[in-house]
Coordinates of C-alpha atoms in Angstrom, one line a residue:
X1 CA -20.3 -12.9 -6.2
X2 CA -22.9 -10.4 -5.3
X3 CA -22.8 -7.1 -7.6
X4 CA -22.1 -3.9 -5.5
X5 CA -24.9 -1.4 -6.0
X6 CA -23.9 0.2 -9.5
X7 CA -24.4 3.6 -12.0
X8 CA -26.8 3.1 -14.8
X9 CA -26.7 5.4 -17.7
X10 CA -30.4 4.8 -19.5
X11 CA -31.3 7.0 -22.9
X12 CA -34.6 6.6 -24.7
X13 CA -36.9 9.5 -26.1
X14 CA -39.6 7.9 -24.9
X15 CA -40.2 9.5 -21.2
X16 CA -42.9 7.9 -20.4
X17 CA -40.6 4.1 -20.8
X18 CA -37.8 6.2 -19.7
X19 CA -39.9 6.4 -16.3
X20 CA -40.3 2.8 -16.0
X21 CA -36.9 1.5 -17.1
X22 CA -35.3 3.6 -14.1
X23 CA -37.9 2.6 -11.5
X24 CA -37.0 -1.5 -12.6
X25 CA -33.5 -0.3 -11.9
X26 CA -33.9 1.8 -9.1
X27 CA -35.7 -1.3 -7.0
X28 CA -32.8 -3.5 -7.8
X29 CA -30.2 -0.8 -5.7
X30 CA -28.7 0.7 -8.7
X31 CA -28.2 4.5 -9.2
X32 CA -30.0 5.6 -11.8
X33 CA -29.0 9.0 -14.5
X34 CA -32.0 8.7 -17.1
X35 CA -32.2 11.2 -19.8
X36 CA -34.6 11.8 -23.1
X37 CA -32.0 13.4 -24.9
X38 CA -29.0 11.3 -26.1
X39 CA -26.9 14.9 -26.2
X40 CA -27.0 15.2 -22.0
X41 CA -26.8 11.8 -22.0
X42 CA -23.4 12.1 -23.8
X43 CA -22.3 14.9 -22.0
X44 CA -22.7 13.1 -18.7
X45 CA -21.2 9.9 -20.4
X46 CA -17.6 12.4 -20.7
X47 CA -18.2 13.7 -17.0
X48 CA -18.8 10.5 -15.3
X49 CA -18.1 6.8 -16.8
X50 CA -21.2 4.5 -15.1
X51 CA -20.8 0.9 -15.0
X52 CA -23.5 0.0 -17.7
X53 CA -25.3 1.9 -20.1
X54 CA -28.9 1.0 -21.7
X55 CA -29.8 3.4 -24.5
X56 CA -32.2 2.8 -27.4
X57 CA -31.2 2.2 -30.7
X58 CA -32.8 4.7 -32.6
X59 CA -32.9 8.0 -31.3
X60 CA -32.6 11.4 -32.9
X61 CA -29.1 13.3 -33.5
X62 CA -27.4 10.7 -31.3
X63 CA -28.3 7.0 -32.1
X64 CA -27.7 3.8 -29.8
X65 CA -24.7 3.1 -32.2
X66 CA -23.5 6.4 -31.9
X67 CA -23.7 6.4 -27.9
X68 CA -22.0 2.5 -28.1
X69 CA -18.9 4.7 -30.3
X70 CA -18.5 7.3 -27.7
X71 CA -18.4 4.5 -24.8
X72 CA -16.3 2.6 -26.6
X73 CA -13.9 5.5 -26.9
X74 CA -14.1 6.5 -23.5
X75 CA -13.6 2.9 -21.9
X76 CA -13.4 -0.4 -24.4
X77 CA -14.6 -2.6 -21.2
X78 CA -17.8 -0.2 -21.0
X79 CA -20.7 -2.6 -21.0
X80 CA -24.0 -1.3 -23.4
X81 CA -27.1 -2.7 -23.7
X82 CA -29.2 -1.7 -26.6
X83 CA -32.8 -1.6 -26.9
X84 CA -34.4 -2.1 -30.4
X85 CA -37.8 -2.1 -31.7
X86 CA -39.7 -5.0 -33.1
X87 CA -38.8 -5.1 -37.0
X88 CA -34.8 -4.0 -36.0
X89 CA -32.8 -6.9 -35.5
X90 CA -30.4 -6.4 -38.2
X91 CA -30.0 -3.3 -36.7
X92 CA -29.2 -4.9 -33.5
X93 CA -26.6 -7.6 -35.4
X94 CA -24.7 -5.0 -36.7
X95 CA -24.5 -3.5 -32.7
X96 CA -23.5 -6.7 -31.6
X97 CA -20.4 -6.9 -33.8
X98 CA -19.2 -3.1 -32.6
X99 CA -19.2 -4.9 -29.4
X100 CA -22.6 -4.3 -27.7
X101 CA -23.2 -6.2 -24.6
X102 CA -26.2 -7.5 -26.0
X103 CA -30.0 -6.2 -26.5
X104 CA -33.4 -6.5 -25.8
X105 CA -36.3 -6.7 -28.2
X106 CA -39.4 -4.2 -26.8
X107 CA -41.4 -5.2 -25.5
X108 CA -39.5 -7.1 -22.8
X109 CA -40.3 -8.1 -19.0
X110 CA -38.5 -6.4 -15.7
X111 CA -37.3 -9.8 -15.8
X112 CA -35.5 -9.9 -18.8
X113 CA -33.9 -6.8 -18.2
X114 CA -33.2 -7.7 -14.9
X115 CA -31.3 -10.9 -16.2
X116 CA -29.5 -9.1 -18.9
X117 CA -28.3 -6.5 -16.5
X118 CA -26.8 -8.4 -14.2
X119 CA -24.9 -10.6 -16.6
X120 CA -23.4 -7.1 -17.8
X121 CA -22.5 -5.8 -14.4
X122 CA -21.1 -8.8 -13.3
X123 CA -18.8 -9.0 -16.8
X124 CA -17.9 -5.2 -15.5
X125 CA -17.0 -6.3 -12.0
X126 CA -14.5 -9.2 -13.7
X127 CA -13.2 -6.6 -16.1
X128 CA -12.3 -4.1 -13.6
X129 CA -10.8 -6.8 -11.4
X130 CA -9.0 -7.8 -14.5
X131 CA -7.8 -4.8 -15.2
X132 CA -6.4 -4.3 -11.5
X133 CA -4.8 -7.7 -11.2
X134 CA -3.3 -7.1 -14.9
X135 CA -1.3 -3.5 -13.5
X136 CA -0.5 -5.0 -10.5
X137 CA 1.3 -7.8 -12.6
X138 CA 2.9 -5.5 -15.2
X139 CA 4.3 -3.4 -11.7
X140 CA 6.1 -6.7 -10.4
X141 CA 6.7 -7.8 -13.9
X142 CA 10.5 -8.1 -12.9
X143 CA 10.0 -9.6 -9.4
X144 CA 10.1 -13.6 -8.9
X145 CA 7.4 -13.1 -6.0
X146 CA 3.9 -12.0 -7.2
X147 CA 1.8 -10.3 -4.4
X148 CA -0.4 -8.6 -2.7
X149 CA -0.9 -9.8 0.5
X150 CA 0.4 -8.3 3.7
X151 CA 1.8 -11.6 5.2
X152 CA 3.6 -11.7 1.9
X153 CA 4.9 -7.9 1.4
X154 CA 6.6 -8.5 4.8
X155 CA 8.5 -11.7 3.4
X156 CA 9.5 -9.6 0.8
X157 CA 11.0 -6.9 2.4
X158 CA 12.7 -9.4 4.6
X159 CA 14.4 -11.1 1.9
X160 CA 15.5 -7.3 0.6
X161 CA 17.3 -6.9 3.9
X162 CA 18.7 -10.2 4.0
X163 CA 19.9 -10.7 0.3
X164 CA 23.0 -9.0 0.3
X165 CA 24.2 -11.3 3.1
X166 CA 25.8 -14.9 2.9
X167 CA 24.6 -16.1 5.8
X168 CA 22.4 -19.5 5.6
X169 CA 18.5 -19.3 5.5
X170 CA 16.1 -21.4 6.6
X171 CA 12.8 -21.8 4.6
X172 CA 10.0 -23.7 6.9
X173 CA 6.8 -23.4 5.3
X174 CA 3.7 -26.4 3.9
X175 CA 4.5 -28.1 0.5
X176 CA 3.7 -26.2 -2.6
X177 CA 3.8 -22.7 -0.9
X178 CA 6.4 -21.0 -3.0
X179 CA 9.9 -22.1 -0.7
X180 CA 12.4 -22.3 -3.7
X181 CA 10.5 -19.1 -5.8
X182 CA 11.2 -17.3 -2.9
X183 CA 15.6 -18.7 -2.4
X184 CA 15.7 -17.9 -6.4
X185 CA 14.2 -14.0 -4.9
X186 CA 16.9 -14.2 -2.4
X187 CA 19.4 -15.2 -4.8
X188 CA 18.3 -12.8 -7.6
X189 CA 18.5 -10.2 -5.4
X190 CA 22.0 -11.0 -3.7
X191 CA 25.5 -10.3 -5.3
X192 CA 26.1 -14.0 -6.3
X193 CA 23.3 -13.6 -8.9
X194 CA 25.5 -13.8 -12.4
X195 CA 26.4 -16.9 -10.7
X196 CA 24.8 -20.3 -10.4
X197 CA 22.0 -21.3 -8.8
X198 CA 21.3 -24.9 -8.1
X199 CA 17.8 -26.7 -6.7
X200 CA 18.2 -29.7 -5.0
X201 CA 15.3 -31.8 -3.9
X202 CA 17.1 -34.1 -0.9
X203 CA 14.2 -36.4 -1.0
X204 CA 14.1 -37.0 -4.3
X205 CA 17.8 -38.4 -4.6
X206 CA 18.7 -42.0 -3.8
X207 CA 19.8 -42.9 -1.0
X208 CA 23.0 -45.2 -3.0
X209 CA 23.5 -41.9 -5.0
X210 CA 23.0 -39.3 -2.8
X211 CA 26.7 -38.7 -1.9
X212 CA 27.6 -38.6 -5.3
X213 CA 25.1 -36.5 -6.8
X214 CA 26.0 -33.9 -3.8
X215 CA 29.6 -34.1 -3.2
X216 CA 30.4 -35.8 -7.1
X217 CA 33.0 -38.2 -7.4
X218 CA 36.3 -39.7 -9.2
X219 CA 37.1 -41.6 -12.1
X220 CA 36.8 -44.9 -11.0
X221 CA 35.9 -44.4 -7.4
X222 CA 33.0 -47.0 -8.0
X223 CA 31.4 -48.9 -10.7
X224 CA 30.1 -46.9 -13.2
X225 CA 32.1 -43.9 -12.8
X226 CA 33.2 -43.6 -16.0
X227 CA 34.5 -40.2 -15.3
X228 CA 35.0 -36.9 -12.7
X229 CA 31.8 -35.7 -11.8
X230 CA 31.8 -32.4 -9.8
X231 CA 28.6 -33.0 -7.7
X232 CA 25.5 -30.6 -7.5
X233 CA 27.3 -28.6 -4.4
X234 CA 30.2 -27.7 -6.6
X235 CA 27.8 -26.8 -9.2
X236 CA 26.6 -24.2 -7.4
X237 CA 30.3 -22.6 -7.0
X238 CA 30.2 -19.0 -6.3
X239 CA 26.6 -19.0 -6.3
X240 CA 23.4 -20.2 -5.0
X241 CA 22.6 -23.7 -3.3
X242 CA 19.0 -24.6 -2.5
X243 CA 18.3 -27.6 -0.4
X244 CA 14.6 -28.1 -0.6
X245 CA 12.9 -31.1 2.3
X246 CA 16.6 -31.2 4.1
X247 CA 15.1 -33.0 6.9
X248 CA 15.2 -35.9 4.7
X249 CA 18.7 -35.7 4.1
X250 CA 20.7 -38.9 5.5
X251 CA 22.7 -38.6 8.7
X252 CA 25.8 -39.5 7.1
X253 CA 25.8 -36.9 4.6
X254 CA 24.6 -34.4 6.6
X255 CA 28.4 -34.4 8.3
X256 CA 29.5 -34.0 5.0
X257 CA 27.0 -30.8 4.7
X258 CA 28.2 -29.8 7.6
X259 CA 31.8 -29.6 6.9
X260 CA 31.3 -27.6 3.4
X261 CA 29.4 -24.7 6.0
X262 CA 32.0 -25.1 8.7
X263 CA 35.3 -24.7 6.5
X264 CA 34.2 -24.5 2.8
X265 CA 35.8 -28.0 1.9
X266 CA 34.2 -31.3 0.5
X267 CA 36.0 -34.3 -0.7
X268 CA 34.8 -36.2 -3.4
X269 CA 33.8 -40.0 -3.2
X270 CA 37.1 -41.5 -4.0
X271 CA 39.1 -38.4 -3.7
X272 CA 42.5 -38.1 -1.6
X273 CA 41.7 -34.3 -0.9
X274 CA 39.4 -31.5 -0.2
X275 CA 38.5 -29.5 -2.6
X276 CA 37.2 -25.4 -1.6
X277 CA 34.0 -24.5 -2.4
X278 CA 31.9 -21.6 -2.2
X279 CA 28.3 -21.7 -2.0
X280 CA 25.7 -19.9 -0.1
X281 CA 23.1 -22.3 1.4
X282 CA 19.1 -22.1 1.3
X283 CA 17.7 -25.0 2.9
X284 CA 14.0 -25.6 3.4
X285 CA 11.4 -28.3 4.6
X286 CA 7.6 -28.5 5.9
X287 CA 8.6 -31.0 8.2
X288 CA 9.1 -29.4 12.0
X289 CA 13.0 -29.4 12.0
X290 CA 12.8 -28.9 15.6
X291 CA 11.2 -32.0 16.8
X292 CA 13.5 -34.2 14.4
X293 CA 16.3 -32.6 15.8
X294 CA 15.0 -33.1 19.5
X295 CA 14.9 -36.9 18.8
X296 CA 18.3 -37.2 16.6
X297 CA 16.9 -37.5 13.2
X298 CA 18.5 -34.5 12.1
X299 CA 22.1 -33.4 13.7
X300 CA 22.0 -30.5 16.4
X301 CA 25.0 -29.1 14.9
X302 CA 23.8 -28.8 12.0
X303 CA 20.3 -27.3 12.3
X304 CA 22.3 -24.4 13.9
X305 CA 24.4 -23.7 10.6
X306 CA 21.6 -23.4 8.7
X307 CA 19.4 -22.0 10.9
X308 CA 21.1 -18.5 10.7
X309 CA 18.2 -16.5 9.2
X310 CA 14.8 -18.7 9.7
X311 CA 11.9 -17.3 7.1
X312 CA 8.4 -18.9 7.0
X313 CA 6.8 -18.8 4.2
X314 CA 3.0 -18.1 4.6
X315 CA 0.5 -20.9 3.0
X316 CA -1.9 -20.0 0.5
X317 CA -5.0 -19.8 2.8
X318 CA -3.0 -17.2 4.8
X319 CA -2.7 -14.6 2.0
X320 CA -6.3 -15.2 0.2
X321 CA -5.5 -11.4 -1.5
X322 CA -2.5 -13.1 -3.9
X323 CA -5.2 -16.1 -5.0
X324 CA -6.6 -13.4 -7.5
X325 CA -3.1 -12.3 -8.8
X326 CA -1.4 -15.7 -8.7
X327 CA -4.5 -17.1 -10.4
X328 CA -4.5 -14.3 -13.3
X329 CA -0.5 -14.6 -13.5
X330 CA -1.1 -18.5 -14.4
X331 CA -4.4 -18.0 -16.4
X332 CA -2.3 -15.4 -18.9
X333 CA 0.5 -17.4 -19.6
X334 CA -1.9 -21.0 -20.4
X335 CA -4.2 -18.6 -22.6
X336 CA -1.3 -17.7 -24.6
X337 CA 0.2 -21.1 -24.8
X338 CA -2.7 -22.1 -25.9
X339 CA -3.5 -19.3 -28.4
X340 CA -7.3 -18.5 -26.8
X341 CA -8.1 -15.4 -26.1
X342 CA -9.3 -15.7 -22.2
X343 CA -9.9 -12.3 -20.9
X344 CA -10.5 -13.3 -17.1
X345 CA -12.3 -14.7 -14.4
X346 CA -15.6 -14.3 -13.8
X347 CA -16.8 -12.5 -10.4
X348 CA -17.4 -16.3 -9.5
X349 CA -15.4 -17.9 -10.4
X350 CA -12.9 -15.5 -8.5
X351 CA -15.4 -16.2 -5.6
X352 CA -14.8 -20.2 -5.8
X353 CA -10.6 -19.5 -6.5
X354 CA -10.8 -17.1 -2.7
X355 CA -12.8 -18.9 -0.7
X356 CA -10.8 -22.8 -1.0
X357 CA -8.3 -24.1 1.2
X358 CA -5.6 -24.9 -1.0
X359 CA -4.3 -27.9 0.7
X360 CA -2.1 -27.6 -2.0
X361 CA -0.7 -24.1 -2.1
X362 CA 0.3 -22.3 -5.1
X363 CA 1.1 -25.9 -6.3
X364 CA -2.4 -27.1 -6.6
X365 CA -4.1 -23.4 -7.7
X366 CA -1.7 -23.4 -10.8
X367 CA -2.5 -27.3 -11.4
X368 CA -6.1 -25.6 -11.0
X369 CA -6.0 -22.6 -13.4
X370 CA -4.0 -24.9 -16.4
X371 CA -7.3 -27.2 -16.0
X372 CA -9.8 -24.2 -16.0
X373 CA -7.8 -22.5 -19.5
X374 CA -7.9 -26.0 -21.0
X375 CA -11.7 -26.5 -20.8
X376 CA -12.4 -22.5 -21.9
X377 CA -12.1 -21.3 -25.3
X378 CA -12.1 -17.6 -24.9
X379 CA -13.7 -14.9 -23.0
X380 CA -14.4 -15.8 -19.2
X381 CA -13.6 -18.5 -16.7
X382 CA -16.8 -20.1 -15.5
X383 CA -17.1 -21.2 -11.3
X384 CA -18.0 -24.2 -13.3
X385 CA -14.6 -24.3 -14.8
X386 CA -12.3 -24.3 -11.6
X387 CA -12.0 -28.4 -10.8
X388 CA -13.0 -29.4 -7.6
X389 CA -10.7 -29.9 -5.0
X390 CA -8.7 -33.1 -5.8
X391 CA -10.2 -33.7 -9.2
X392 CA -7.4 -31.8 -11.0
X393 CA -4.1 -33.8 -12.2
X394 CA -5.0 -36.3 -14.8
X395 CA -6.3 -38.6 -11.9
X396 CA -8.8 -40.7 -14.4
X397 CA -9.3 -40.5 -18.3
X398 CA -12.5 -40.0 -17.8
X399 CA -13.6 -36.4 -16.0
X400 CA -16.0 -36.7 -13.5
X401 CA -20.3 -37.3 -14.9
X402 CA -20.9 -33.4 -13.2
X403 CA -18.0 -31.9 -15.2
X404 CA -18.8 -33.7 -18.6
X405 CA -22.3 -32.5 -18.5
X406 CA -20.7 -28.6 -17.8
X407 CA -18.6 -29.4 -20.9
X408 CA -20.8 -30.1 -22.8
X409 CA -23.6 -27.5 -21.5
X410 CA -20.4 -25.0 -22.3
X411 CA -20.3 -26.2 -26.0
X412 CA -23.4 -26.3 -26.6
X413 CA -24.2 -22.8 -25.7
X414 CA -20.9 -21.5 -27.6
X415 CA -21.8 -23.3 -31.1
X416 CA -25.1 -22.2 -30.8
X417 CA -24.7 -18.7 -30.1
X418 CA -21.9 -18.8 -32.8
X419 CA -24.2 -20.2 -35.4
X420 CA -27.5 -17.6 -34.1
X421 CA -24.8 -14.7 -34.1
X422 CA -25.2 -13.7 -30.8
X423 CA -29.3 -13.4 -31.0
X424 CA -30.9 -14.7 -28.2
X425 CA -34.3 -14.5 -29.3
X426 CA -33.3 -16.9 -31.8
X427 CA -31.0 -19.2 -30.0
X428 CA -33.3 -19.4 -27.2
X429 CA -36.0 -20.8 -30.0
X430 CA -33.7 -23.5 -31.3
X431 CA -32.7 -24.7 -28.0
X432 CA -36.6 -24.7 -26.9
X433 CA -35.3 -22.5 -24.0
X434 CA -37.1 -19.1 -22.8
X435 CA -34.8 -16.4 -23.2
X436 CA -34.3 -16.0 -19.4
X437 CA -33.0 -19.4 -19.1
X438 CA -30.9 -18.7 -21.4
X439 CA -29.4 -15.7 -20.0
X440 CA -28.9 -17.6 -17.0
X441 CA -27.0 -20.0 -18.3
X442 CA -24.4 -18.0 -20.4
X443 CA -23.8 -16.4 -16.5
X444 CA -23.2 -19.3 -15.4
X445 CA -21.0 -20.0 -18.3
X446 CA -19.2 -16.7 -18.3
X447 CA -20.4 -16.1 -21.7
X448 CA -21.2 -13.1 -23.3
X449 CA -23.2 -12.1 -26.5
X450 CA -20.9 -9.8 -28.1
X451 CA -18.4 -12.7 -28.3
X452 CA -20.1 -14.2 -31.3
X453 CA -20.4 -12.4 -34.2
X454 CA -23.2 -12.4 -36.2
X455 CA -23.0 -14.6 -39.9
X456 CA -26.8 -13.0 -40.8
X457 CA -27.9 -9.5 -41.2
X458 CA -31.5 -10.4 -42.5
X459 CA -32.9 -12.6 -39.2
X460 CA -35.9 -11.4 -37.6
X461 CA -37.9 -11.7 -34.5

């Protein structure tokens, strides 16, 4: 994801580096405050949060320490860089474990700085987008449809108009879109919601029990029936029936189907009577109800009764604005069932969740996310962590040679930065890496210095 041109808060009583630092900063499209004395510096901190701040460590009245404090107060997600001299790194240690961004030994390269900044503003971009998705989640906290999208603000004032009726609804809409989130919506919001609601999947039933496990049966009606069963349709009594891929739903029991919408009846297999029954009917399919109907597959008659209030239900590529939300929603609840403290997704990362397909709709971005939370053990999704499509699901023991090598490229990084505390002078020594590379890579890893806390106050540069 490309970082929008950003503020920069730089302190150092040096001028003449002071200078320089903002003219690096300046030709990268950043807007620059610079200021010698860490007291305006402050000051203009409390009048205007930026998105980064780079301050030196020691400065007079006000230190770097003292400026990471007061950012700290003012916004916890506030990333600051710290610059040190050569001889400080304990110094620098101890900033990294009151949360510093990272730091840079002086003398450094335009490079370096460069590197390190963007890492920072791209953490502030996730963190901000975090923080959005997050309130818009805690706003719908008791709705069963999470959004944002147009396409899908319109479905859900449509299902607030049409909730408090009993009339029959028709869900059309591609596999794995959100069809029965969006009849337990209708049925939450209706006045049958104290009483049952009950999801059928037609195609999922056999074909030799399918009249039973709808209509029920009687003792003895047939071998095996040990007992009364009341059937799925009864079930639902007073409430909620959902009939998910009804287009697969055989012609002989859709006249039975038919009957419980025409008088509110069914009879039992075996039974010498009807029995009344009151259900309200959702029925849904991504199959196109109107060509089987055309060529007899599904009864005329029929399609009419439950065609009463048709809804379609938007695919995921359609509303690419919910991906984020839907994506967060599903990354906290794995990150807590896991126990891992994943704060969010990185800028791309979030860039790689918009811009797929999602064949799969919400169905294959949720499979998605519970892989991406599985392979990261806290602080930000990688793009590297999002499966490609298709390679989700379990579909070999083995993962693919590409994402083994990320894995393990992941691990790597995180052990060693663990063991180095967080100093990248150092870690980039051990791994036989310039410290630019290494930068690079914890982007591309999502991971950030301040993560790791430091085990060892007396290592040097």
């Amino acid at each position: 994801m490309t970082i929008l041109r950003r503020s920069i808060l730089i302190l150092d009583d040096d001028p003449d580096f002071l200078r320089l630092l903002g003219l690096w900063l300046e030709s990268e499209g950043h807007d620059v405050f610079a200021s010698s004395d860490p007291v305006t510096g402050v000051a203009h901190l409390r009048s205007r949060i930026p998105d980064l701040i780079i301050s030196d460590l020691r400065m007079p009245v006000i230190d770097g320490m003292g400026i990471l404090e007061e950012a700290q107060r003012l916004d916890p997600d506030l990333p600051v860089i710290l610059l040190t001299a050569h001889g400080s790194i304990p110094n620098a240690v101890e900033a990294m474990r009151g949360n510093a961004f990272g730091y840079l030994s002086k003398p450094f390269s335009s490079e370096e700085l460069q590197d390190l900044v963007k890492a920072a503003l791209s953490q502030r971009q996730a963190s901000q987008e975090t923080r959005t998705l997050r309130a818009t989640l805690r706003a719908q906290a008791g709705q069963l449809v999470l959004h944002r999208s147009p396409a899908m603000a319109a479905l859900v004032d449509e299902l607030a108009r049409i909730a408090g009726s009993s009339a029959s609804v028709f869900l059309s809409g591609e596999s794995g879109a959100g069809k029965e989130r969006i009849a337990r919506a209708i049925h939450a919001a209706s006045p049958r919601a104290e009483r049952p609601f009950v999801a059928v999947n037609c195609g999922a039933i056999p074909a030799e029990l399918a009249e039973s496990e709808l209509f029920g049966h009687v003792k003895g009606s047939f071998t095996g029936a040990a007992h009364d069963a009341p059937g799925l349709v009864r079930s639902a009594d007073g409430g909620t029936l959902f009939l998910d891929e009804i287009a697969d739903l055989p012609l002989a029991l859709q006249v039975k189907l038919l009957r419980v919408l025409q008088e509110g009846t069914l009879r039992p297999v075996g039974a010498s009577r009807e029995i009344s029954v009151d259900v309200r009917v959702i029925s849904a399919t991504h199959q196109d109800i109107h060509n089987l109907t055309a060529s007899g597959e599904f009864r005329e008659d029929l399609y009419y009764r439950l065609h009463v209030i048709p809804l379609r239900v938007p695919s995921l590529c359609e509303r690419p604005e919910d991906i984020p939300l839907l994506a967060q929603h599903f990354l906290d609840r794995e990150s807590g069932r896991l126990g891992r403290g994943i704060q969010g997704f990185s800028p791309e990362a979030l860039d790689k969740l918009v811009q797929r397909p999602w064949p799969g709709n919400v169905r294959e971005l949720e499979n998605a996310i519970t892989y991406a939370a599985a392979v990261t053990e806290k602080g930000w999704v990688a793009a590297d962590a999002i499966p490609d499509a298709g390679r989700q699901g379990g579909q070999s023991a083995l993962p693919p040679l590409q994402d083994a090598k990320t894995a393990f490229e992941r691990a790597y990084l995180e052990n060693l930065l663990r063991a180095t505390g967080g100093n990248i002078s150092r870690a980039a020594r051990i791994a036989g890496r310039h410290r630019t590379d290494l930068y690079k890579l914890m982007r591309k890893h999502g991971l950030a210095p301040q993560l790791f806390k430091g085990n060892d106050d007396s290592e040097s540069d």
